[in-house]
Structures are given as C-alpha cells and as structure tokens.
Amino acid sequence: MLDVRFPTSRELDGSDAMNPDPDYSAAYVVLHTDGGPDGYGLTFTIGRGNDVQAAAIEALGGHVIGREVPEDAAALAGLSARLVGDSQLRWLGPEKGVAHMAVGAVVNAVWDLAARRADRPLWRFMAEMRPEEIAGLVDYRYLSDALTEQDALDILRAAEPGRGARTAELLDRGYRAYTTSPGWLGYSDEKLVRLAKQALADGFDMIKLKVGGRVEDDVRRLRIARETVGPDVRIAVDANQRWDVDAAVAWMKELAPYDPYWIEEPTSPDDVLGHAAIAKALAPIKVATGEHVQNRVVFKQLLQAGGLSVLQLDACRVGGVNENVAILLLAAKSGVPVCPHAGGVGLCEMVRHLAMFDFVAVSGSAEGRAIEWVDHLHEHFTDPAVVRDGHYLAPAAPGFSARMHDATLRRFRFPDGPEWTEGTGEGQ
Amino acid sequence: MLDVRFPTSRELDGSDAMNPDPDYSAAYVVLHTDGGPDGYGLTFTIGRGNDVQAAAIEALGGHVIGREVPEDAAALAGLSARLVGDSQLRWLGPEKGVAHMAVGAVVNAVWDLAARRADRPLWRFMAEMRPEEIAGLVDYRYLSDALTEQDALDILRAAEPGRGARTAELLDRGYRAYTTSPGWLGYSDEKLVRLAKQALADGFDMIKLKVGGRVEDDVRRLRIARETVGPDVRIAVDANQRWDVDAAVAWMKELAPYDPYWIEEPTSPDDVLGHAAIAKALAPIKVATGEHVQNRVVFKQLLQAGGLSVLQLDACRVGGVNENVAILLLAAKSGVPVCPHAGGVGLCEMVRHLAMFDFVAVSGSAEGRAIEWVDHLHEHFTDPAVVRDGHYLAPAAPGFSARMHDATLRRFRFPDGPEWTEGTGEGQ
C-alpha cells in the first residue's frame, strides 16, 4: 500500500465547478507473489483522504495475503464475492464509497495479476473467456429484476461470432477517444481556442468543456468552442454535479443553441429520478453520468428510469472488474452506449481495457462510443495509454496497466517523498 | 479519536441475515475545549474497518481543531456546510459511506458541545430554536425539486403553537418504543417466545423479528410470535437487505397470513425503484428503510417514488444533525412517519433526541411513530437511554448523549484494551 499524490492544484489542471483545487492522488496497491509477476491496482482520489482510502485497502488484506492467486474466471469470481461480501466491512458502505473503492482496487490488482500470469493484456485475457465464464463473473444480487444470468449469456453468445474481426479492428485502428483537455474551468478563452484547434489537428471529433461556474461564462465559452470547431464536431459539457434538477434544465436551455452533445453529471450522482427528469426535459441533448455512480444497483436504476443515455463507466469507483462486467451487461441489455470516464490517475490506462473488452465480447459495437482522454500524468505509468489520430491504441503489454514507475512512487509518495518534503507541496 | 469495540459476536446478539458475526464498535470522537465541556460523537460500525472510519474522522480535524465553537444555528449550519463541502474529501463519497459518516460523527459532536454549553439536552436545545433558525440548518442542494426553504418554514411554523404542550407530554410520558430484543436470527423458538412475552409485560405494543434465513423458519417464527402476542400487537419484520425485488415480494406473501406490520430493508438500500415496486406489490404491508440510506438525496427519492411508508432515520449514517433535520422535513412534507433505527452502539441514546425534536417542532405528531429499542450496551454510556412502560423517557442531561464512560473506553479500546489483549477477543 502506498499513498501517492501529485501536486496538480498548483496548475489548476483538473479544476471544475465542484473541485477547485484537486491534488490528483492514488491509493496504490501491490500484490506481491512468490516467483511470479506482481499485481497492481489503485483507487484514484483528489488529495486529502487518500490515506483513508489506503487504510480501507489495508483492511482487506486478509482476503489476499498468503492466499492462492486466482487464475481462472471461477476463482476470480469467488474472490470478488468474498471481498464484496465481507460483512463487517460491508457495513461501511454497503457497496459504496471508500469501502467499495477499496474492494475495487484489490479486485483490479488481482485481475492484473491473473492477466500478467496469462501473459495477456487484460482486455484480451477477458475477451477470450467463454460466455459462461464471463457471465459467471457477475454478482446478480439486486440485479435480477433487470438482468439475469440467462440475459447475460444471451448477450455474450450473440457477440461471440464477431470477436475475431473486432479484435483485429482494435489492433489495427484502436478505439475512438474524445478529449477534455481544452475544457477546464481554470483556462482562459485563448487557451480554450488554442487547445480546441489542437484537438482537431490531433484527429479528435469530440471535445468536452467543464461548465457550472457562471452561466454567462458558459454561454461564451461554448459559443467560442462551437465557432472554433465548427458544426460537425461534438461538444459535450460537464457540470460535475453542480445543479439541482430545475437549475440543470434552465442552465442547459441557455447552452442549447450551441448544440451540446451531452450534459454530464448535471446533478447528484445519487439522484436517479432527478436524472430522469432532466433527461426528459432536455432531449435530444443526452444525459451522461457514471464517474461517481457508486455501484451496479444505481446504474441499474438509471437505465430503468431513462436517467442516462450515455453510461460513463469508471475503472476505480465501483468494486472492480467483476462489477464493471455487470455494468457493461446492463448497458448492453438496455442498448445504451458506454463511454468510460478517464483522466485522474491511471484511469485512461485502465478503462481502455474495459472498453475494448466490451467491444469485442459484450456490446460488439463502437457506435456512439468513445473513451475520455486527458493528457496528463501518463508518464508515471509503465504501460501508458497512447492516443493516435483520435484513437486509443490497443494495449499489448500483459496486465491491467495500473503499474507506476518505481521512480514515481519514490518521488511522489506522501508525505515523505521529495516532491512533498522539499517545500513545494503547497497544494496540501 | 478512539477505536472502541465490543465482542458481541461471541453471543450472536445482533446477528441477522446479512451480518452473521458483528462486533459492535464505535469510532468515537471527543472535541476538547479550553475551560468548557467537551463534545462527543461517534460512528457505529460492526467490527473490522472501525479503524478506517476513525481515520476518516481524523482527516476532518482541520475543520474543528483550534477553531471557535459554534454556538448558534447559523454557526452550526456553517460548520456542517464546510465539512460536507470539503472538496478533496467529498470525492471519497460524495456524501456517502465512510467519508460521510465521518462528517456525521464530527457534526454530531459539535452539536453535543453546543447543547452542553447551552446546558440543554439536544432535543430541547433544537426545539427551542425559531423556525427560521431550524430551516437555516439545512443544505437544500439536490432537494429543491422536493423541499424548499419556504416549505420548511411552512412546516415549522405550523408546528410552533403546540410546542409547549408536546414538550410537556414528552416530559410526562416519554416517546413510544418498540423492541427488537426477541427477534434475532440466532435465537431459539423458546427464547423468542420468552422474550416476546417479556416485551408485552414490559409495556410494548410492537416487536420486530429478523427474517431472511430460510422461508420455512421465518413462517414458523412469525406464526409462533403471532400466537404469543395475539392479534393486536404489531409485528414488524426485518430482512436486512437479503432479497432481490421479486424474492422480497414472494417471501413476504408467505408471511402475510401472520399480519406483519412492516417489512424493513427488503432489498438494497440503494434501490429506490426496487423499494417502490415492492411497496406497490405488498400493500397494505408497509415498507420501512433508512439505517443504510446514505443521504438526504436517496431519502428524497424514496419518498418521491413511494418506496417507503416508514422512514427509519439513523443518527450516525448520514452527515449528522443538520442532514437529519433535512430528512425530518422531507418526511413531514410527505406525511410519512419517522421511526428511527436504533440499537448498535449509542444509537438509542442519540436518536431519541431527534425523534423528540421532530415531535415538538417538526411533524408535531406521534401517530404511527415509535423508536426502536434494543436493550444492550447502554451501561457504557453516561446518559443511557431508559425505557419505561414501552416508552423512551425524555433525556434531561445536557448534550446529545453519545458520551461513554472512561472505564468503558479503557477496557474496550481496540486493539490494546484489556478486553482484546486478555485473550477473549475471538470475535475478531
């Protein structure tokens, strides 16, 4: 367990309407094994509290330390179930927040380890499993009114014939990305224009702007962005939970003339009925959410209620790979596209595996789908995400790509790494 | 900050369908002040992870250590808002789980301190505030589609004329209780009968049984309980989140011949739409939930969707007194009775203040309302809850009653108190 923090608040990269001064951080877990590769996972946080997250991960140690490494689907499902089901720790959620993200970090590290031992990048390790194995990864508790194991098998079997062709397509071209880099609230209009032009030059056909500060500013910024990119490039906007239901509707009606593609996190991620009301009022503008949706039960309801039209899966918010397979299956059954949340620390690295697995073995579709791309902190990872011509390249290295360089861990370890002890850590 | 744990798993008191071996615990916070009384708060947990909860509380220290003590409603609202709004820590929820319960422990300790300084028990300290002050305690963010500040003022002003009479009624008679003591899953039929008879003799007119193990067992236990107490005593049942939606409906139809009053926690506390479906299918059996409902946003939706007919407020699950005022106002606006969750560690002590405040100053009604009573661990508190003739007596000592005896803290401190070091801590 390591507490790793990057002083991002010094530059206001990552600033939005709810999070003015984040220090992007990771509670980082390493599963050491005798003689084989190690496994790596993390929880992304934005600064203080990263130590609390690390403590929660430590509390799960008894489930993995000194145990056999799970290698196949059944063993991976069993370990996930034991971690989620630990009744004393479950009380701290249940299945939400710090305790659940800790489960996710450990589950993801175990999957990383299993994929490394199989010498496969995670997306291929998963996409080569049989439909029965994949369906068996999921905990259907609380889902059976929306998704049964038979539903899952039907979806997975329907996707089976095209797996080879879609794998080849990913290896050839990659998976479409969109970029949030131009859109942070802290940026000047001039920087917005410059970065939006750069996004077009780099091959993106969609960008995203943060909104929710002052409506006049948002109208101006969206107008400038639309003038810069023209009518055919999608512009999503992201309010980071800033509004109540009525305010979300009113605010977005001001922005509607500039054709926003989706409104992301318009209100509390817990407000299923609120999202449904907003989606109904704003159609055809889509509603997107997910980076703070706590678990599969809330995603189930957002889909049941029509509260989202784009599902933003996150690699580290829920209980790890197994729960994300459940979420991908729920989305596939509803016909809702998954556009993963990324950025943060390591999220670009990790979610590309889940999106590519989805494309090959679950939804079988790339229609209306793209992975978020934020171009920072990748240099700290041993298998960094690479985007070329607006597409994530398919990762080839074994594992789930959460591993950081040893030099990064030494330098940014909190509170005793030199980045923090040498007097520049004013972000704290 | 102290990590205090009681080895309750040795006796199976507190065992239910989801929590087979809890060690009832508290992450216990003390706010020391110069020269005045101290303030006490806690988060209730069931064992491992209590240290994680304590770490989360520690992370909030900067908001209170070395600061002025808030004494009036405006200052108490301001501090609550700063704690909930801390953006780096908010990321760990938002407003849910470990991070949010930590806010609740600190907010409750601050209220305890303010009430002690005012030399009033918390319920009277609160019930003597003006409607404008009480309405100003609430964070209306994410609530405005269901409750505005004007709505709150209307409710509070309507209750104002009867405050004196209702206070006198509480001082005279107390507040109705119901008892869960007969109903734990680990108990034999004989013990169930004995404790149910004892409940009647003690003046209770409602008991509660845990269900969700095997349906045949539940049918037998409920039949025995009904035969024991007769047709006029209410019997609630509690599934502790054991079922999916369809299973909840099917199972409860088996129990319906024995006239259960409510079904508590039939499924995931996150499943608003599931609760609504269950409530519709099972009416007139009521649906109750709340002890794991993470915040006011989920309560808002449960009320909007018709997902609950009894709201089980918890003193320590949400963000403390301020958020519980919001929840009481939401319930009052919907006309849904609040029957607080208690038991655990200190919950009986704390929730009685909130229920009595509700009766005097918010709902103004005791109709269909009762506070849960579980008769264990009260001896550890300096101002223990007392139930006489089926009623909680009104607490008279200043504060919020979360303070434990020094001897308890010494003996049960984890891992170094003698209860845990002297070899009997097998519950861990």
PDB file of C-alpha atoms in Angstrom, chain A residues 194-412:
ATOM      1  CA  ARG A 194      -5.802  27.025 -28.897  1.00  0.00           C
ATOM      2  CA  LEU A 195      -6.433  23.613 -27.323  1.00  0.00           C
ATOM      3  CA  ALA A 196      -9.681  23.083 -29.272  1.00  0.00           C
ATOM      4  CA  LYS A 197      -7.824  23.701 -32.541  1.00  0.00           C
ATOM      5  CA  GLN A 198      -5.096  21.375 -31.385  1.00  0.00           C
ATOM      6  CA  ALA A 199      -7.740  18.705 -30.672  1.00  0.00           C
ATOM      7  CA  LEU A 200      -8.976  18.890 -34.264  1.00  0.00           C
ATOM      8  CA  ALA A 201      -5.420  18.747 -35.572  1.00  0.00           C
ATOM      9  CA  ASP A 202      -4.849  15.684 -33.413  1.00  0.00           C
ATOM     10  CA  GLY A 203      -7.760  13.833 -35.034  1.00  0.00           C
ATOM     11  CA  PHE A 204     -10.463  14.132 -32.361  1.00  0.00           C
ATOM     12  CA  ASP A 205     -14.081  14.549 -33.441  1.00  0.00           C
ATOM     13  CA  MET A 206     -15.388  15.348 -29.969  1.00  0.00           C
ATOM     14  CA  ILE A 207     -14.264  17.620 -27.136  1.00  0.00           C
ATOM     15  CA  LYS A 208     -15.638  18.347 -23.677  1.00  0.00           C
ATOM     16  CA  LEU A 209     -15.964  21.554 -21.670  1.00  0.00           C
ATOM     17  CA  LYS A 210     -16.485  21.963 -17.962  1.00  0.00           C
ATOM     18  CA  VAL A 211     -19.483  24.148 -17.082  1.00  0.00           C
ATOM     19  CA  GLY A 212     -21.310  25.247 -13.966  1.00  0.00           C
ATOM     20  CA  GLY A 213     -19.414  28.317 -12.816  1.00  0.00           C
ATOM     21  CA  ARG A 214     -21.395  31.332 -14.175  1.00  0.00           C
ATOM     22  CA  VAL A 215     -23.942  30.824 -16.907  1.00  0.00           C
ATOM     23  CA  GLU A 216     -22.731  33.864 -18.899  1.00  0.00           C
ATOM     24  CA  ASP A 217     -19.225  32.395 -18.913  1.00  0.00           C
ATOM     25  CA  ASP A 218     -20.516  29.017 -20.030  1.00  0.00           C
ATOM     26  CA  VAL A 219     -22.533  30.530 -22.867  1.00  0.00           C
ATOM     27  CA  ARG A 220     -19.492  32.484 -24.025  1.00  0.00           C
ATOM     28  CA  ARG A 221     -17.109  29.534 -23.757  1.00  0.00           C
ATOM     29  CA  LEU A 222     -19.464  27.149 -25.534  1.00  0.00           C
ATOM     30  CA  ARG A 223     -20.085  29.708 -28.293  1.00  0.00           C
ATOM     31  CA  ILE A 224     -16.351  30.213 -28.761  1.00  0.00           C
ATOM     32  CA  ALA A 225     -15.774  26.479 -28.791  1.00  0.00           C
ATOM     33  CA  ARG A 226     -18.529  25.921 -31.346  1.00  0.00           C
ATOM     34  CA  GLU A 227     -17.133  28.690 -33.575  1.00  0.00           C
ATOM     35  CA  THR A 228     -13.710  27.107 -33.299  1.00  0.00           C
ATOM     36  CA  VAL A 229     -14.593  23.502 -34.092  1.00  0.00           C
ATOM     37  CA  GLY A 230     -17.493  24.028 -36.493  1.00  0.00           C
ATOM     38  CA  PRO A 231     -20.865  22.295 -36.578  1.00  0.00           C
ATOM     39  CA  ASP A 232     -19.722  18.687 -37.101  1.00  0.00           C
ATOM     40  CA  VAL A 233     -17.537  18.149 -34.062  1.00  0.00           C
ATOM     41  CA  ARG A 234     -19.369  17.048 -30.945  1.00  0.00           C
ATOM     42  CA  ILE A 235     -19.034  19.192 -27.837  1.00  0.00           C
ATOM     43  CA  ALA A 236     -20.005  17.584 -24.565  1.00  0.00           C
ATOM     44  CA  VAL A 237     -20.370  19.648 -21.395  1.00  0.00           C
ATOM     45  CA  ASP A 238     -19.757  18.519 -17.828  1.00  0.00           C
ATOM     46  CA  ALA A 239     -21.284  20.172 -14.744  1.00  0.00           C
ATOM     47  CA  ASN A 240     -19.668  17.923 -12.119  1.00  0.00           C
ATOM     48  CA  GLN A 241     -22.883  17.687 -10.037  1.00  0.00           C
ATOM     49  CA  ARG A 242     -23.241  21.416  -9.717  1.00  0.00           C
ATOM     50  CA  TRP A 243     -27.009  21.816 -10.133  1.00  0.00           C
ATOM     51  CA  ASP A 244     -30.387  20.935  -8.732  1.00  0.00           C
ATOM     52  CA  VAL A 245     -32.890  19.443 -11.158  1.00  0.00           C
ATOM     53  CA  ASP A 246     -34.654  22.637 -12.218  1.00  0.00           C
ATOM     54  CA  ALA A 247     -31.403  24.587 -12.420  1.00  0.00           C
ATOM     55  CA  ALA A 248     -29.881  21.931 -14.675  1.00  0.00           C
ATOM     56  CA  VAL A 249     -32.752  22.230 -17.107  1.00  0.00           C
ATOM     57  CA  ALA A 250     -32.756  26.025 -17.106  1.00  0.00           C
ATOM     58  CA  TRP A 251     -28.979  26.314 -17.476  1.00  0.00           C
ATOM     59  CA  MET A 252     -28.785  23.809 -20.307  1.00  0.00           C
ATOM     60  CA  LYS A 253     -31.537  25.579 -22.204  1.00  0.00           C
ATOM     61  CA  GLU A 254     -29.196  28.594 -22.295  1.00  0.00           C
ATOM     62  CA  LEU A 255     -26.479  26.415 -23.809  1.00  0.00           C
ATOM     63  CA  ALA A 256     -28.743  24.526 -26.215  1.00  0.00           C
ATOM     64  CA  PRO A 257     -28.267  26.960 -29.141  1.00  0.00           C
ATOM     65  CA  TYR A 258     -24.644  25.796 -29.352  1.00  0.00           C
ATOM     66  CA  ASP A 259     -25.664  22.148 -29.743  1.00  0.00           C
ATOM     67  CA  PRO A 260     -24.085  20.415 -26.758  1.00  0.00           C
ATOM     68  CA  TYR A 261     -23.907  16.666 -27.348  1.00  0.00           C
ATOM     69  CA  TRP A 262     -24.339  15.558 -23.757  1.00  0.00           C
ATOM     70  CA  ILE A 263     -24.640  17.093 -20.326  1.00  0.00           C
ATOM     71  CA  GLU A 264     -22.513  15.133 -17.891  1.00  0.00           C
ATOM     72  CA  GLU A 265     -23.211  14.922 -14.149  1.00  0.00           C
ATOM     73  CA  PRO A 266     -25.911  17.603 -14.157  1.00  0.00           C
ATOM     74  CA  THR A 267     -26.811  16.873 -10.525  1.00  0.00           C
ATOM     75  CA  SER A 268     -26.140  14.492  -7.639  1.00  0.00           C
ATOM     76  CA  PRO A 269     -24.949  11.103  -8.909  1.00  0.00           C
ATOM     77  CA  ASP A 270     -27.372   9.577  -6.389  1.00  0.00           C
ATOM     78  CA  ASP A 271     -30.422  11.218  -7.923  1.00  0.00           C
ATOM     79  CA  VAL A 272     -31.858   8.622 -10.307  1.00  0.00           C
ATOM     80  CA  LEU A 273     -35.227  10.331 -10.528  1.00  0.00           C
ATOM     81  CA  GLY A 274     -33.576  13.715 -10.956  1.00  0.00           C
ATOM     82  CA  HIS A 275     -31.521  12.447 -13.885  1.00  0.00           C
ATOM     83  CA  ALA A 276     -34.665  11.005 -15.435  1.00  0.00           C
ATOM     84  CA  ALA A 277     -36.473  14.350 -15.115  1.00  0.00           C
ATOM     85  CA  ILE A 278     -33.513  16.208 -16.612  1.00  0.00           C
ATOM     86  CA  ALA A 279     -33.169  13.735 -19.495  1.00  0.00           C
ATOM     87  CA  LYS A 280     -36.848  14.076 -20.324  1.00  0.00           C
ATOM     88  CA  ALA A 281     -36.731  17.880 -20.251  1.00  0.00           C
ATOM     89  CA  LEU A 282     -33.553  18.234 -22.303  1.00  0.00           C
ATOM     90  CA  ALA A 283     -33.953  15.611 -25.040  1.00  0.00           C
ATOM     91  CA  PRO A 284     -32.399  15.333 -27.619  1.00  0.00           C
ATOM     92  CA  ILE A 285     -29.409  16.533 -25.560  1.00  0.00           C
ATOM     93  CA  LYS A 286     -28.116  13.356 -23.948  1.00  0.00           C
ATOM     94  CA  VAL A 287     -27.514  12.893 -20.222  1.00  0.00           C
ATOM     95  CA  ALA A 288     -24.272  11.185 -19.217  1.00  0.00           C
ATOM     96  CA  THR A 289     -23.119  10.079 -15.801  1.00  0.00           C
ATOM     97  CA  GLY A 290     -21.094   7.405 -14.054  1.00  0.00           C
ATOM     98  CA  GLU A 291     -17.778   8.511 -12.595  1.00  0.00           C
ATOM     99  CA  HIS A 292     -19.432   8.906  -9.182  1.00  0.00           C
ATOM    100  CA  VAL A 293     -22.139   6.271  -9.565  1.00  0.00           C
ATOM    101  CA  GLN A 294     -21.417   4.054  -6.636  1.00  0.00           C
ATOM    102  CA  ASN A 295     -22.375   0.597  -7.843  1.00  0.00           C
ATOM    103  CA  ARG A 296     -24.353  -1.603 -10.238  1.00  0.00           C
ATOM    104  CA  VAL A 297     -27.619  -1.035  -8.312  1.00  0.00           C
ATOM    105  CA  VAL A 298     -27.647   2.676  -9.098  1.00  0.00           C
ATOM    106  CA  PHE A 299     -26.656   2.056 -12.731  1.00  0.00           C
ATOM    107  CA  LYS A 300     -29.495  -0.452 -12.976  1.00  0.00           C
ATOM    108  CA  GLN A 301     -31.977   2.180 -11.871  1.00  0.00           C
ATOM    109  CA  LEU A 302     -30.542   4.949 -14.063  1.00  0.00           C
ATOM    110  CA  LEU A 303     -31.139   2.634 -17.023  1.00  0.00           C
ATOM    111  CA  GLN A 304     -34.594   1.562 -15.791  1.00  0.00           C
ATOM    112  CA  ALA A 305     -35.696   5.163 -15.289  1.00  0.00           C
ATOM    113  CA  GLY A 306     -34.260   6.558 -18.523  1.00  0.00           C
ATOM    114  CA  GLY A 307     -31.913   8.703 -16.459  1.00  0.00           C
ATOM    115  CA  LEU A 308     -28.910   8.336 -18.734  1.00  0.00           C
ATOM    116  CA  SER A 309     -28.307   7.927 -22.422  1.00  0.00           C
ATOM    117  CA  VAL A 310     -24.528   7.568 -22.130  1.00  0.00           C
ATOM    118  CA  LEU A 311     -23.033   5.394 -19.381  1.00  0.00           C
ATOM    119  CA  GLN A 312     -19.669   6.557 -18.056  1.00  0.00           C
ATOM    120  CA  LEU A 313     -18.082   3.520 -16.542  1.00  0.00           C
ATOM    121  CA  ASP A 314     -15.162   4.165 -14.178  1.00  0.00           C
ATOM    122  CA  ALA A 315     -12.413   1.631 -13.529  1.00  0.00           C
ATOM    123  CA  CYS A 316     -11.917   2.512  -9.864  1.00  0.00           C
ATOM    124  CA  ARG A 317     -15.211   3.843  -8.413  1.00  0.00           C
ATOM    125  CA  VAL A 318     -17.057   0.525  -8.183  1.00  0.00           C
ATOM    126  CA  GLY A 319     -15.989  -2.912  -6.967  1.00  0.00           C
ATOM    127  CA  GLY A 320     -13.516  -3.578  -9.769  1.00  0.00           C
ATOM    128  CA  VAL A 321     -13.565  -5.666 -12.930  1.00  0.00           C
ATOM    129  CA  ASN A 322     -16.343  -8.007 -11.841  1.00  0.00           C
ATOM    130  CA  GLU A 323     -18.823  -5.250 -11.089  1.00  0.00           C
ATOM    131  CA  ASN A 324     -17.838  -3.451 -14.275  1.00  0.00           C
ATOM    132  CA  VAL A 325     -18.711  -6.584 -16.250  1.00  0.00           C
ATOM    133  CA  ALA A 326     -22.168  -6.392 -14.640  1.00  0.00           C
ATOM    134  CA  ILE A 327     -22.439  -2.724 -15.634  1.00  0.00           C
ATOM    135  CA  LEU A 328     -21.362  -3.437 -19.230  1.00  0.00           C
ATOM    136  CA  LEU A 329     -24.011  -6.163 -19.449  1.00  0.00           C
ATOM    137  CA  LEU A 330     -26.710  -3.878 -18.027  1.00  0.00           C
ATOM    138  CA  ALA A 331     -25.812  -1.230 -20.601  1.00  0.00           C
ATOM    139  CA  ALA A 332     -25.757  -3.755 -23.430  1.00  0.00           C
ATOM    140  CA  LYS A 333     -29.163  -5.076 -22.456  1.00  0.00           C
ATOM    141  CA  SER A 334     -30.539  -1.519 -22.483  1.00  0.00           C
ATOM    142  CA  GLY A 335     -28.777  -0.604 -25.711  1.00  0.00           C
ATOM    143  CA  VAL A 336     -27.046   2.335 -24.026  1.00  0.00           C
ATOM    144  CA  PRO A 337     -23.503   3.145 -25.178  1.00  0.00           C
ATOM    145  CA  VAL A 338     -20.659   3.088 -22.649  1.00  0.00           C
ATOM    146  CA  CYS A 339     -18.193   5.989 -22.861  1.00  0.00           C
ATOM    147  CA  PRO A 340     -15.778   5.459 -19.979  1.00  0.00           C
ATOM    148  CA  HIS A 341     -14.692   8.212 -17.617  1.00  0.00           C
ATOM    149  CA  ALA A 342     -10.935   8.698 -17.632  1.00  0.00           C
ATOM    150  CA  GLY A 343      -8.298  11.196 -16.641  1.00  0.00           C
ATOM    151  CA  GLY A 344      -7.385  11.268 -12.986  1.00  0.00           C
ATOM    152  CA  VAL A 345      -4.513   8.949 -12.148  1.00  0.00           C
ATOM    153  CA  GLY A 346      -4.305   5.816 -14.267  1.00  0.00           C
ATOM    154  CA  LEU A 347      -7.904   5.858 -15.411  1.00  0.00           C
ATOM    155  CA  CYS A 348      -7.034   6.233 -19.102  1.00  0.00           C
ATOM    156  CA  GLU A 349      -4.648   3.330 -18.702  1.00  0.00           C
ATOM    157  CA  MET A 350      -7.266   1.082 -17.109  1.00  0.00           C
ATOM    158  CA  VAL A 351     -10.583   1.877 -18.776  1.00  0.00           C
ATOM    159  CA  ARG A 352      -9.278   1.254 -22.293  1.00  0.00           C
ATOM    160  CA  HIS A 353      -9.117  -2.442 -21.368  1.00  0.00           C
ATOM    161  CA  LEU A 354     -12.740  -2.456 -20.245  1.00  0.00           C
ATOM    162  CA  ALA A 355     -13.998  -0.588 -23.316  1.00  0.00           C
ATOM    163  CA  MET A 356     -12.088  -2.891 -25.650  1.00  0.00           C
ATOM    164  CA  PHE A 357     -13.366  -5.981 -23.842  1.00  0.00           C
ATOM    165  CA  ASP A 358     -16.873  -4.557 -24.219  1.00  0.00           C
ATOM    166  CA  PHE A 359     -16.382  -4.007 -27.936  1.00  0.00           C
ATOM    167  CA  VAL A 360     -15.022  -7.474 -28.584  1.00  0.00           C
ATOM    168  CA  ALA A 361     -17.154  -9.632 -26.296  1.00  0.00           C
ATOM    169  CA  VAL A 362     -20.191  -7.776 -24.889  1.00  0.00           C
ATOM    170  CA  SER A 363     -21.848  -4.961 -26.851  1.00  0.00           C
ATOM    171  CA  GLY A 364     -19.987  -5.761 -30.046  1.00  0.00           C
ATOM    172  CA  SER A 365     -20.459  -2.139 -31.096  1.00  0.00           C
ATOM    173  CA  ALA A 366     -18.386   1.019 -31.291  1.00  0.00           C
ATOM    174  CA  GLU A 367     -21.375   3.126 -32.358  1.00  0.00           C
ATOM    175  CA  GLY A 368     -21.739   6.293 -30.290  1.00  0.00           C
ATOM    176  CA  ARG A 369     -18.835   5.245 -28.090  1.00  0.00           C
ATOM    177  CA  ALA A 370     -15.558   6.942 -27.199  1.00  0.00           C
ATOM    178  CA  ILE A 371     -13.166   6.872 -24.262  1.00  0.00           C
ATOM    179  CA  GLU A 372     -12.322  10.118 -22.499  1.00  0.00           C
ATOM    180  CA  TRP A 373      -8.740  11.284 -22.975  1.00  0.00           C
ATOM    181  CA  VAL A 374      -6.950  13.659 -20.637  1.00  0.00           C
ATOM    182  CA  ASP A 375      -3.302  14.089 -21.456  1.00  0.00           C
ATOM    183  CA  HIS A 376      -1.567  14.247 -18.117  1.00  0.00           C
ATOM    184  CA  LEU A 377       0.295  12.022 -15.680  1.00  0.00           C
ATOM    185  CA  HIS A 378       0.707   9.194 -18.217  1.00  0.00           C
ATOM    186  CA  GLU A 379       4.478   9.437 -17.922  1.00  0.00           C
ATOM    187  CA  HIS A 380       4.230   7.859 -14.475  1.00  0.00           C
ATOM    188  CA  PHE A 381       2.894   4.546 -15.788  1.00  0.00           C
ATOM    189  CA  THR A 382       4.930   1.666 -17.163  1.00  0.00           C
ATOM    190  CA  ASP A 383       2.320   0.921 -19.840  1.00  0.00           C
ATOM    191  CA  PRO A 384       0.899   4.365 -20.578  1.00  0.00           C
ATOM    192  CA  ALA A 385      -2.198   4.964 -22.643  1.00  0.00           C
ATOM    193  CA  VAL A 386      -1.322   6.165 -26.134  1.00  0.00           C
ATOM    194  CA  VAL A 387      -3.737   8.061 -28.380  1.00  0.00           C
ATOM    195  CA  ARG A 388      -3.004   8.437 -32.109  1.00  0.00           C
ATOM    196  CA  ASP A 389      -5.253  10.184 -34.628  1.00  0.00           C
ATOM    197  CA  GLY A 390      -8.086  10.381 -32.089  1.00  0.00           C
ATOM    198  CA  HIS A 391      -7.930   6.717 -31.093  1.00  0.00           C
ATOM    199  CA  TYR A 392      -6.613   4.814 -28.111  1.00  0.00           C
ATOM    200  CA  LEU A 393      -4.165   2.201 -29.344  1.00  0.00           C
ATOM    201  CA  ALA A 394      -4.823  -1.308 -28.090  1.00  0.00           C
ATOM    202  CA  PRO A 395      -2.510  -2.097 -25.176  1.00  0.00           C
ATOM    203  CA  ALA A 396      -0.258  -5.071 -25.777  1.00  0.00           C
ATOM    204  CA  ALA A 397       1.624  -5.456 -22.508  1.00  0.00           C
ATOM    205  CA  PRO A 398       0.322  -8.083 -20.064  1.00  0.00           C
ATOM    206  CA  GLY A 399      -1.996  -6.912 -17.281  1.00  0.00           C
ATOM    207  CA  PHE A 400      -4.336  -4.025 -16.457  1.00  0.00           C
ATOM    208  CA  SER A 401      -1.784  -1.184 -16.833  1.00  0.00           C
ATOM    209  CA  ALA A 402      -2.100   0.298 -13.322  1.00  0.00           C
ATOM    210  CA  ARG A 403       1.588  -0.102 -12.546  1.00  0.00           C
ATOM    211  CA  MET A 404       3.584   3.082 -11.882  1.00  0.00           C
ATOM    212  CA  HIS A 405       7.321   3.547 -12.302  1.00  0.00           C
ATOM    213  CA  ASP A 406       9.385   2.956  -9.189  1.00  0.00           C
ATOM    214  CA  ALA A 407      10.885   6.435  -9.551  1.00  0.00           C
ATOM    215  CA  THR A 408       7.384   7.971  -9.479  1.00  0.00           C
ATOM    216  CA  LEU A 409       6.491   6.082  -6.325  1.00  0.00           C
ATOM    217  CA  ARG A 410       9.669   7.277  -4.637  1.00  0.00           C
ATOM    218  CA  ARG A 411       9.246  10.898  -5.672  1.00  0.00           C
ATOM    219  CA  PHE A 412       5.510  11.420  -5.078  1.00  0.00           C
TER     220      PHE A 412
END
